[in-house]
PDB file of C-alpha atoms in Angstrom:
ATOM      1  CA  MET A  22     101.473  92.142 123.420  1.00  0.00           C
ATOM      2  CA  PRO A  23      98.912  93.589 125.887  1.00  0.00           C
ATOM      3  CA  VAL A  24      95.484  91.972 125.476  1.00  0.00           C
ATOM      4  CA  ASP A  25      93.629  95.264 124.871  1.00  0.00           C
ATOM      5  CA  LEU A  26      96.144  96.388 122.239  1.00  0.00           C
ATOM      6  CA  SER A  27      96.106  92.964 120.590  1.00  0.00           C
ATOM      7  CA  ALA A  28      92.305  93.072 120.297  1.00  0.00           C
ATOM      8  CA  ALA A  29      92.367  96.645 118.982  1.00  0.00           C
ATOM      9  CA  LEU A  30      94.959  95.764 116.341  1.00  0.00           C
ATOM     10  CA  TYR A  31      93.006  92.677 115.331  1.00  0.00           C
ATOM     11  CA  ASP A  32      89.782  94.663 114.929  1.00  0.00           C
ATOM     12  CA  ALA A  33      91.517  97.415 112.975  1.00  0.00           C
ATOM     13  CA  ASP A  34      93.133  94.861 110.681  1.00  0.00           C
ATOM     14  CA  ASN A  35      89.919  92.865 110.239  1.00  0.00           C
ATOM     15  CA  ALA A  36      87.109  95.324 109.635  1.00  0.00           C
ATOM     16  CA  TRP A  37      83.617  94.381 108.465  1.00  0.00           C
ATOM     17  CA  GLY A  38      83.740  93.216 104.859  1.00  0.00           C
ATOM     18  CA  ARG A  39      82.147  91.232 102.053  1.00  0.00           C
ATOM     19  CA  ASP A  40      82.839  87.993 103.879  1.00  0.00           C
ATOM     20  CA  ASP A  41      80.738  89.113 106.846  1.00  0.00           C
ATOM     21  CA  GLU A  42      77.917  90.137 104.527  1.00  0.00           C
ATOM     22  CA  PHE A  43      78.084  86.707 102.890  1.00  0.00           C
ATOM     23  CA  PHE A  44      77.818  84.806 106.169  1.00  0.00           C
ATOM     24  CA  LEU A  45      75.047  87.077 107.428  1.00  0.00           C
ATOM     25  CA  ARG A  46      73.049  86.290 104.279  1.00  0.00           C
ATOM     26  CA  PHE A  47      73.863  82.594 104.615  1.00  0.00           C
ATOM     27  CA  VAL A  48      72.364  82.427 108.100  1.00  0.00           C
ATOM     28  CA  GLY A  49      69.273  84.235 106.809  1.00  0.00           C
ATOM     29  CA  ARG A  50      66.611  86.459 108.318  1.00  0.00           C
ATOM     30  CA  ALA A  51      64.439  83.924 110.143  1.00  0.00           C
ATOM     31  CA  PRO A  52      65.529  83.756 113.814  1.00  0.00           C
ATOM     32  CA  THR A  53      67.525  80.609 114.445  1.00  0.00           C
ATOM     33  CA  ARG A  54      70.114  79.101 116.778  1.00  0.00           C
ATOM     34  CA  VAL A  55      73.585  79.967 115.498  1.00  0.00           C
ATOM     35  CA  LEU A  56      77.029  78.792 116.577  1.00  0.00           C
ATOM     36  CA  ASP A  57      79.979  81.049 115.714  1.00  0.00           C
ATOM     37  CA  LEU A  58      82.992  78.822 116.337  1.00  0.00           C
ATOM     38  CA  GLY A  59      86.259  80.711 116.640  1.00  0.00           C
ATOM     39  CA  CYS A  60      84.359  83.967 117.039  1.00  0.00           C
ATOM     40  CA  GLY A  61      87.385  86.052 118.026  1.00  0.00           C
ATOM     41  CA  THR A  62      86.390  89.540 119.142  1.00  0.00           C
ATOM     42  CA  GLY A  63      82.830  89.040 117.960  1.00  0.00           C
ATOM     43  CA  ARG A  64      82.524  91.107 114.792  1.00  0.00           C
ATOM     44  CA  LEU A  65      80.088  88.769 113.028  1.00  0.00           C
ATOM     45  CA  THR A  66      78.740  87.248 116.243  1.00  0.00           C
ATOM     46  CA  LEU A  67      77.314  90.555 117.403  1.00  0.00           C
ATOM     47  CA  ALA A  68      75.818  91.309 113.988  1.00  0.00           C
ATOM     48  CA  LEU A  69      74.052  87.935 114.005  1.00  0.00           C
ATOM     49  CA  ALA A  70      72.624  88.655 117.448  1.00  0.00           C
ATOM     50  CA  ALA A  71      71.527  92.131 116.358  1.00  0.00           C
ATOM     51  CA  ALA A  72      69.682  90.477 113.461  1.00  0.00           C
ATOM     52  CA  GLY A  73      67.565  88.546 115.966  1.00  0.00           C
ATOM     53  CA  HIS A  74      69.323  85.183 116.097  1.00  0.00           C
ATOM     54  CA  ARG A  75      70.133  83.223 119.271  1.00  0.00           C
ATOM     55  CA  VAL A  76      73.906  83.183 119.013  1.00  0.00           C
ATOM     56  CA  THR A  77      76.661  81.369 120.873  1.00  0.00           C
ATOM     57  CA  GLY A  78      80.192  82.637 120.303  1.00  0.00           C
ATOM     58  CA  VAL A  79      82.974  80.181 121.112  1.00  0.00           C
ATOM     59  CA  ASP A  80      86.696  80.919 121.203  1.00  0.00           C
ATOM     60  CA  PRO A  81      89.665  79.445 123.093  1.00  0.00           C
ATOM     61  CA  GLU A  82      91.159  82.893 123.802  1.00  0.00           C
ATOM     62  CA  PRO A  83      89.705  84.550 126.938  1.00  0.00           C
ATOM     63  CA  GLY A  84      91.147  87.917 125.912  1.00  0.00           C
ATOM     64  CA  SER A  85      89.252  87.896 122.638  1.00  0.00           C
ATOM     65  CA  LEU A  86      86.014  86.976 124.404  1.00  0.00           C
ATOM     66  CA  ALA A  87      86.528  89.742 126.969  1.00  0.00           C
ATOM     67  CA  ALA A  88      86.857  92.251 124.127  1.00  0.00           C
ATOM     68  CA  ALA A  89      83.734  90.826 122.476  1.00  0.00           C
ATOM     69  CA  ARG A  90      81.651  90.966 125.669  1.00  0.00           C
ATOM     70  CA  ALA A  91      82.566  94.611 126.199  1.00  0.00           C
ATOM     71  CA  LYS A  92      81.212  95.726 122.830  1.00  0.00           C
ATOM     72  CA  PRO A  93      77.691  97.128 122.374  1.00  0.00           C
ATOM     73  CA  GLY A  94      75.224  94.248 122.222  1.00  0.00           C
ATOM     74  CA  GLY A  95      77.616  91.854 123.933  1.00  0.00           C
ATOM     75  CA  ASP A  96      74.929  90.918 126.434  1.00  0.00           C
ATOM     76  CA  ARG A  97      72.790  89.440 123.638  1.00  0.00           C
ATOM     77  CA  VAL A  98      75.310  86.655 122.963  1.00  0.00           C
ATOM     78  CA  THR A  99      76.169  83.531 124.934  1.00  0.00           C
ATOM     79  CA  TRP A 100      79.986  83.532 125.088  1.00  0.00           C
ATOM     80  CA  LEU A 101      81.929  80.348 125.753  1.00  0.00           C
ATOM     81  CA  ALA A 102      85.671  79.988 126.272  1.00  0.00           C
ATOM     82  CA  GLY A 103      86.520  76.655 124.695  1.00  0.00           C
ATOM     83  CA  THR A 104      86.434  74.598 121.522  1.00  0.00           C
ATOM     84  CA  ALA A 105      83.957  72.402 119.643  1.00  0.00           C
ATOM     85  CA  THR A 106      84.494  69.623 122.167  1.00  0.00           C
ATOM     86  CA  ASP A 107      82.701  71.726 124.809  1.00  0.00           C
ATOM     87  CA  LEU A 108      79.415  72.049 122.911  1.00  0.00           C
ATOM     88  CA  PRO A 109      76.132  70.238 123.651  1.00  0.00           C
ATOM     89  CA  ASP A 110      74.447  67.790 121.286  1.00  0.00           C
ATOM     90  CA  ALA A 111      71.938  68.964 118.657  1.00  0.00           C
ATOM     91  CA  ALA A 112      71.930  72.507 120.058  1.00  0.00           C
ATOM     92  CA  TYR A 113      72.267  74.582 116.866  1.00  0.00           C
ATOM     93  CA  ASP A 114      70.606  74.947 113.494  1.00  0.00           C
ATOM     94  CA  VAL A 115      73.513  76.756 111.811  1.00  0.00           C
ATOM     95  CA  ALA A 116      77.258  76.857 112.456  1.00  0.00           C
ATOM     96  CA  VAL A 117      79.808  79.206 110.934  1.00  0.00           C
ATOM     97  CA  LEU A 118      83.589  79.418 111.092  1.00  0.00           C
ATOM     98  CA  THR A 119      84.739  82.703 109.579  1.00  0.00           C
ATOM     99  CA  SER A 120      87.863  84.796 108.977  1.00  0.00           C
ATOM    100  CA  HIS A 121      89.708  81.606 107.943  1.00  0.00           C
ATOM    101  CA  VAL A 122      89.592  80.237 111.479  1.00  0.00           C
ATOM    102  CA  ALA A 123      89.321  76.746 109.972  1.00  0.00           C
ATOM    103  CA  GLN A 124      92.897  77.185 108.756  1.00  0.00           C
ATOM    104  CA  GLU A 125      94.121  77.836 112.286  1.00  0.00           C
ATOM    105  CA  ILE A 126      93.373  74.189 113.096  1.00  0.00           C
ATOM    106  CA  LEU A 127      96.706  72.921 111.829  1.00  0.00           C
ATOM    107  CA  ASP A 128      96.596  69.222 112.613  1.00  0.00           C
ATOM    108  CA  ASP A 129      94.410  67.212 110.250  1.00  0.00           C
ATOM    109  CA  GLY A 130      93.358  64.826 113.015  1.00  0.00           C
ATOM    110  CA  THR A 131      92.186  67.756 115.144  1.00  0.00           C
ATOM    111  CA  TRP A 132      90.399  69.208 112.119  1.00  0.00           C
ATOM    112  CA  ALA A 133      88.554  65.918 111.568  1.00  0.00           C
ATOM    113  CA  GLN A 134      87.625  65.809 115.258  1.00  0.00           C
ATOM    114  CA  THR A 135      86.373  69.402 115.104  1.00  0.00           C
ATOM    115  CA  LEU A 136      84.119  68.543 112.178  1.00  0.00           C
ATOM    116  CA  ARG A 137      82.746  65.505 114.020  1.00  0.00           C
ATOM    117  CA  HIS A 138      81.909  67.687 117.022  1.00  0.00           C
ATOM    118  CA  LEU A 139      80.265  70.231 114.730  1.00  0.00           C
ATOM    119  CA  ARG A 140      78.118  67.475 113.267  1.00  0.00           C
ATOM    120  CA  ARG A 141      77.204  66.358 116.794  1.00  0.00           C
ATOM    121  CA  THR A 142      76.222  69.842 117.930  1.00  0.00           C
ATOM    122  CA  LEU A 143      74.106  70.539 114.832  1.00  0.00           C
ATOM    123  CA  VAL A 144      70.591  69.203 114.407  1.00  0.00           C
ATOM    124  CA  ASP A 145      69.985  66.745 111.563  1.00  0.00           C
ATOM    125  CA  GLY A 146      69.941  68.800 108.396  1.00  0.00           C
ATOM    126  CA  GLY A 147      71.706  71.687 110.141  1.00  0.00           C
ATOM    127  CA  ARG A 148      73.818  73.992 107.978  1.00  0.00           C
ATOM    128  CA  LEU A 149      77.557  74.679 108.129  1.00  0.00           C
ATOM    129  CA  ALA A 150      79.595  77.350 106.346  1.00  0.00           C
ATOM    130  CA  PHE A 151      83.259  78.230 106.548  1.00  0.00           C
ATOM    131  CA  ASP A 152      86.016  79.846 104.506  1.00  0.00           C
ATOM    132  CA  SER A 153      89.484  78.522 103.736  1.00  0.00           C
ATOM    133  CA  ARG A 154      91.952  80.096 101.321  1.00  0.00           C
ATOM    134  CA  ASP A 155      92.499  78.142  98.136  1.00  0.00           C
ATOM    135  CA  PRO A 156      96.124  76.918  98.056  1.00  0.00           C
ATOM    136  CA  ALA A 157      96.025  77.052  94.247  1.00  0.00           C
ATOM    137  CA  ALA A 158      95.728  80.854  94.467  1.00  0.00           C
ATOM    138  CA  ARG A 159      99.037  81.060  96.395  1.00  0.00           C
ATOM    139  CA  ARG A 160      97.924  84.198  98.231  1.00  0.00           C
ATOM    140  CA  TRP A 161     100.908  83.907 100.574  1.00  0.00           C
ATOM    141  CA  GLU A 162     103.092  85.207  97.751  1.00  0.00           C
ATOM    142  CA  ARG A 163     101.577  88.639  98.469  1.00  0.00           C
ATOM    143  CA  TRP A 164     102.710  88.553 102.087  1.00  0.00           C
ATOM    144  CA  ASN A 165     105.650  90.922 101.714  1.00  0.00           C
ATOM    145  CA  PRO A 166     106.418  94.534 102.735  1.00  0.00           C
ATOM    146  CA  THR A 167     105.102  95.955  99.459  1.00  0.00           C
ATOM    147  CA  ASP A 168     101.938  94.013  98.625  1.00  0.00           C
ATOM    148  CA  SER A 169     100.682  93.677 102.212  1.00  0.00           C
ATOM    149  CA  LEU A 170     101.473  97.199 103.439  1.00  0.00           C
ATOM    150  CA  ARG A 171      98.453  98.844 105.043  1.00  0.00           C
ATOM    151  CA  ARG A 172      97.630 101.688 107.440  1.00  0.00           C
ATOM    152  CA  ARG A 173      95.158 101.165 110.259  1.00  0.00           C
ATOM    153  CA  THR A 174      93.611 103.532 112.818  1.00  0.00           C
ATOM    154  CA  LEU A 175      92.886 102.300 116.356  1.00  0.00           C
ATOM    155  CA  PRO A 176      89.826 103.441 118.370  1.00  0.00           C
ATOM    156  CA  ASP A 177      91.950 106.009 120.270  1.00  0.00           C
ATOM    157  CA  GLY A 178      93.087 107.581 116.988  1.00  0.00           C
ATOM    158  CA  THR A 179      96.537 105.990 116.928  1.00  0.00           C
ATOM    159  CA  THR A 180      97.714 105.282 113.384  1.00  0.00           C
ATOM    160  CA  VAL A 181      99.553 102.013 112.800  1.00  0.00           C
ATOM    161  CA  ASP A 182     101.427 100.918 109.702  1.00  0.00           C
ATOM    162  CA  ALA A 183     101.306  97.161 109.203  1.00  0.00           C
ATOM    163  CA  TRP A 184     102.623  94.539 106.835  1.00  0.00           C
ATOM    164  CA  THR A 185     102.878  90.762 106.712  1.00  0.00           C
ATOM    165  CA  GLU A 186     106.073  88.769 106.232  1.00  0.00           C
ATOM    166  CA  LEU A 187     106.034  85.238 104.846  1.00  0.00           C
ATOM    167  CA  THR A 188     108.382  83.068 106.911  1.00  0.00           C
ATOM    168  CA  ALA A 189     107.844  79.455 105.767  1.00  0.00           C
ATOM    169  CA  VAL A 190     105.850  77.266 103.374  1.00  0.00           C
ATOM    170  CA  ARG A 191     105.954  73.516 103.911  1.00  0.00           C
ATOM    171  CA  ASP A 192     103.575  70.565 103.673  1.00  0.00           C
ATOM    172  CA  GLY A 193     100.452  72.710 103.416  1.00  0.00           C
ATOM    173  CA  LEU A 194     101.488  74.898 106.358  1.00  0.00           C
ATOM    174  CA  VAL A 195     102.208  78.574 105.752  1.00  0.00           C
ATOM    175  CA  SER A 196     103.852  80.625 108.503  1.00  0.00           C
ATOM    176  CA  PHE A 197     103.976  84.398 108.669  1.00  0.00           C
ATOM    177  CA  LEU A 198     104.708  87.372 110.885  1.00  0.00           C
ATOM    178  CA  HIS A 199     102.461  90.428 111.155  1.00  0.00           C
ATOM    179  CA  HIS A 200     104.462  93.627 111.763  1.00  0.00           C
ATOM    180  CA  TYR A 201     102.788  96.625 113.427  1.00  0.00           C
ATOM    181  CA  LEU A 202     104.749  99.903 113.454  1.00  0.00           C
ATOM    182  CA  LEU A 203     103.557 102.346 116.133  1.00  0.00           C
ATOM    183  CA  PRO A 204     103.986 106.149 115.925  1.00  0.00           C
ATOM    184  CA  ASP A 205     106.605 106.128 118.702  1.00  0.00           C
ATOM    185  CA  GLY A 206     108.833 103.842 116.639  1.00  0.00           C
ATOM    186  CA  ALA A 207     108.014 100.662 118.515  1.00  0.00           C
ATOM    187  CA  GLU A 208     107.319  97.550 116.468  1.00  0.00           C
ATOM    188  CA  LEU A 209     104.979  94.789 117.563  1.00  0.00           C
ATOM    189  CA  ARG A 210     105.174  91.376 115.922  1.00  0.00           C
ATOM    190  CA  ASN A 211     102.493  88.707 115.868  1.00  0.00           C
ATOM    191  CA  PRO A 212     103.419  85.290 114.408  1.00  0.00           C
ATOM    192  CA  GLY A 213     100.988  82.776 112.981  1.00  0.00           C
ATOM    193  CA  THR A 214     100.627  79.632 110.904  1.00  0.00           C
ATOM    194  CA  LEU A 215      97.749  78.522 108.680  1.00  0.00           C
ATOM    195  CA  ARG A 216      96.921  75.148 107.148  1.00  0.00           C
ATOM    196  CA  PHE A 217      96.017  75.420 103.459  1.00  0.00           C
ATOM    197  CA  ARG A 218      93.736  72.495 102.476  1.00  0.00           C
ATOM    198  CA  THR A 219      92.653  71.696  98.939  1.00  0.00           C
ATOM    199  CA  GLU A 220      89.008  71.435  97.966  1.00  0.00           C
ATOM    200  CA  THR A 221      89.394  67.656  97.789  1.00  0.00           C
ATOM    201  CA  GLU A 222      90.856  67.518 101.296  1.00  0.00           C
ATOM    202  CA  LEU A 223      87.997  69.626 102.652  1.00  0.00           C
ATOM    203  CA  ARG A 224      85.332  67.538 100.939  1.00  0.00           C
ATOM    204  CA  THR A 225      86.881  64.281 102.158  1.00  0.00           C
ATOM    205  CA  ALA A 226      87.088  65.473 105.765  1.00  0.00           C
ATOM    206  CA  LEU A 227      83.490  66.720 105.721  1.00  0.00           C
ATOM    207  CA  ALA A 228      82.163  63.454 104.299  1.00  0.00           C
ATOM    208  CA  GLY A 229      84.026  61.530 106.976  1.00  0.00           C
ATOM    209  CA  ALA A 230      82.418  63.662 109.686  1.00  0.00           C
ATOM    210  CA  GLY A 231      78.848  63.181 108.451  1.00  0.00           C
ATOM    211  CA  PHE A 232      78.348  66.248 106.263  1.00  0.00           C
ATOM    212  CA  THR A 233      77.062  66.597 102.725  1.00  0.00           C
ATOM    213  CA  VAL A 234      78.781  69.364 100.774  1.00  0.00           C
ATOM    214  CA  GLU A 235      76.205  71.418  98.888  1.00  0.00           C
ATOM    215  CA  ARG A 236      78.458  74.009  97.255  1.00  0.00           C
ATOM    216  CA  VAL A 237      82.059  75.224  97.241  1.00  0.00           C
ATOM    217  CA  LEU A 238      82.518  78.786  96.001  1.00  0.00           C
ATOM    218  CA  GLY A 239      85.647  80.650  95.008  1.00  0.00           C
ATOM    219  CA  GLY A 240      84.605  84.178  95.965  1.00  0.00           C
ATOM    220  CA  TRP A 241      82.235  86.301  98.012  1.00  0.00           C
ATOM    221  CA  ALA A 242      80.041  87.097  95.003  1.00  0.00           C
ATOM    222  CA  GLY A 243      79.462  83.390  94.407  1.00  0.00           C
ATOM    223  CA  GLU A 244      82.184  82.881  91.802  1.00  0.00           C
ATOM    224  CA  PRO A 245      83.275  79.342  90.960  1.00  0.00           C
ATOM    225  CA  VAL A 246      86.471  78.032  92.542  1.00  0.00           C
ATOM    226  CA  GLY A 247      89.465  79.504  90.733  1.00  0.00           C
ATOM    227  CA  ALA A 248      87.538  82.436  89.276  1.00  0.00           C
ATOM    228  CA  GLY A 249      87.940  86.034  90.398  1.00  0.00           C
ATOM    229  CA  ASP A 250      90.574  87.387  92.760  1.00  0.00           C
ATOM    230  CA  ASP A 251      89.292  86.375  96.195  1.00  0.00           C
ATOM    231  CA  GLY A 252      91.197  83.089  96.218  1.00  0.00           C
ATOM    232  CA  GLU A 253      88.754  81.399  98.554  1.00  0.00           C
ATOM    233  CA  LEU A 254      87.210  78.016  99.164  1.00  0.00           C
ATOM    234  CA  ILE A 255      83.854  78.913 100.718  1.00  0.00           C
ATOM    235  CA  VAL A 256      82.228  75.687 101.822  1.00  0.00           C
ATOM    236  CA  LEU A 257      78.475  75.303 102.332  1.00  0.00           C
ATOM    237  CA  ALA A 258      77.491  71.956 103.823  1.00  0.00           C
ATOM    238  CA  ARG A 259      74.649  70.260 105.638  1.00  0.00           C
ATOM    239  CA  ALA A 260      74.628  67.755 108.477  1.00  0.00           C
ATOM    240  CA  ALA A 261      73.513  64.434 106.981  1.00  0.00           C
ATOM    241  CA  ARG A 262      70.244  63.096 108.293  1.00  0.00           C
TER     242      ARG A 262
END
């Protein structure tokens, strides 16, 4: 899939929402040093910079970063192609991983290493927030042509019909295929796999990396885990002193 089209489809399929509002409130109004790890095409990253924060957006995909840099306000952000291993020590006051990017780290050893690097790059007492879908909610059961069907409009006015196909569920890994149907009849397919971790698994990994979990929420309005329909595990933690 061409990089520009991939970025446009991603942005159309992942518009600003309640999750972004939540993370923006979490960071707060007072200017601070923020790390957006797995920033993608920069939706939240740019909003954080516009709010007056000193923001670093990190992503391993150069195409996503190129799309982010080209957006209005892109010059306010420090963009870095890489992962948590590339970050300096004690450089940030707040770190966020949004849009379920934590679930894209499939290997548990790599996840533990990522958390250790996040602890290293945060100051003592620094704050961390990320979202991960609650496996108990079994949201993947909605990934079918009926429940996931949606229509999206690209910046050039092109209308795309999209749906998500579940392809495999095994050992906490859920694989899927996004289908994008273009007006000319062409179909683009984008595969992916996510790691669904339980609340206990998340808490254990964070403790092992030097974090104290302050709260785990189940929804964007602050619902308890298992309540409401968001099906989330929204983790708020702090780097242990």
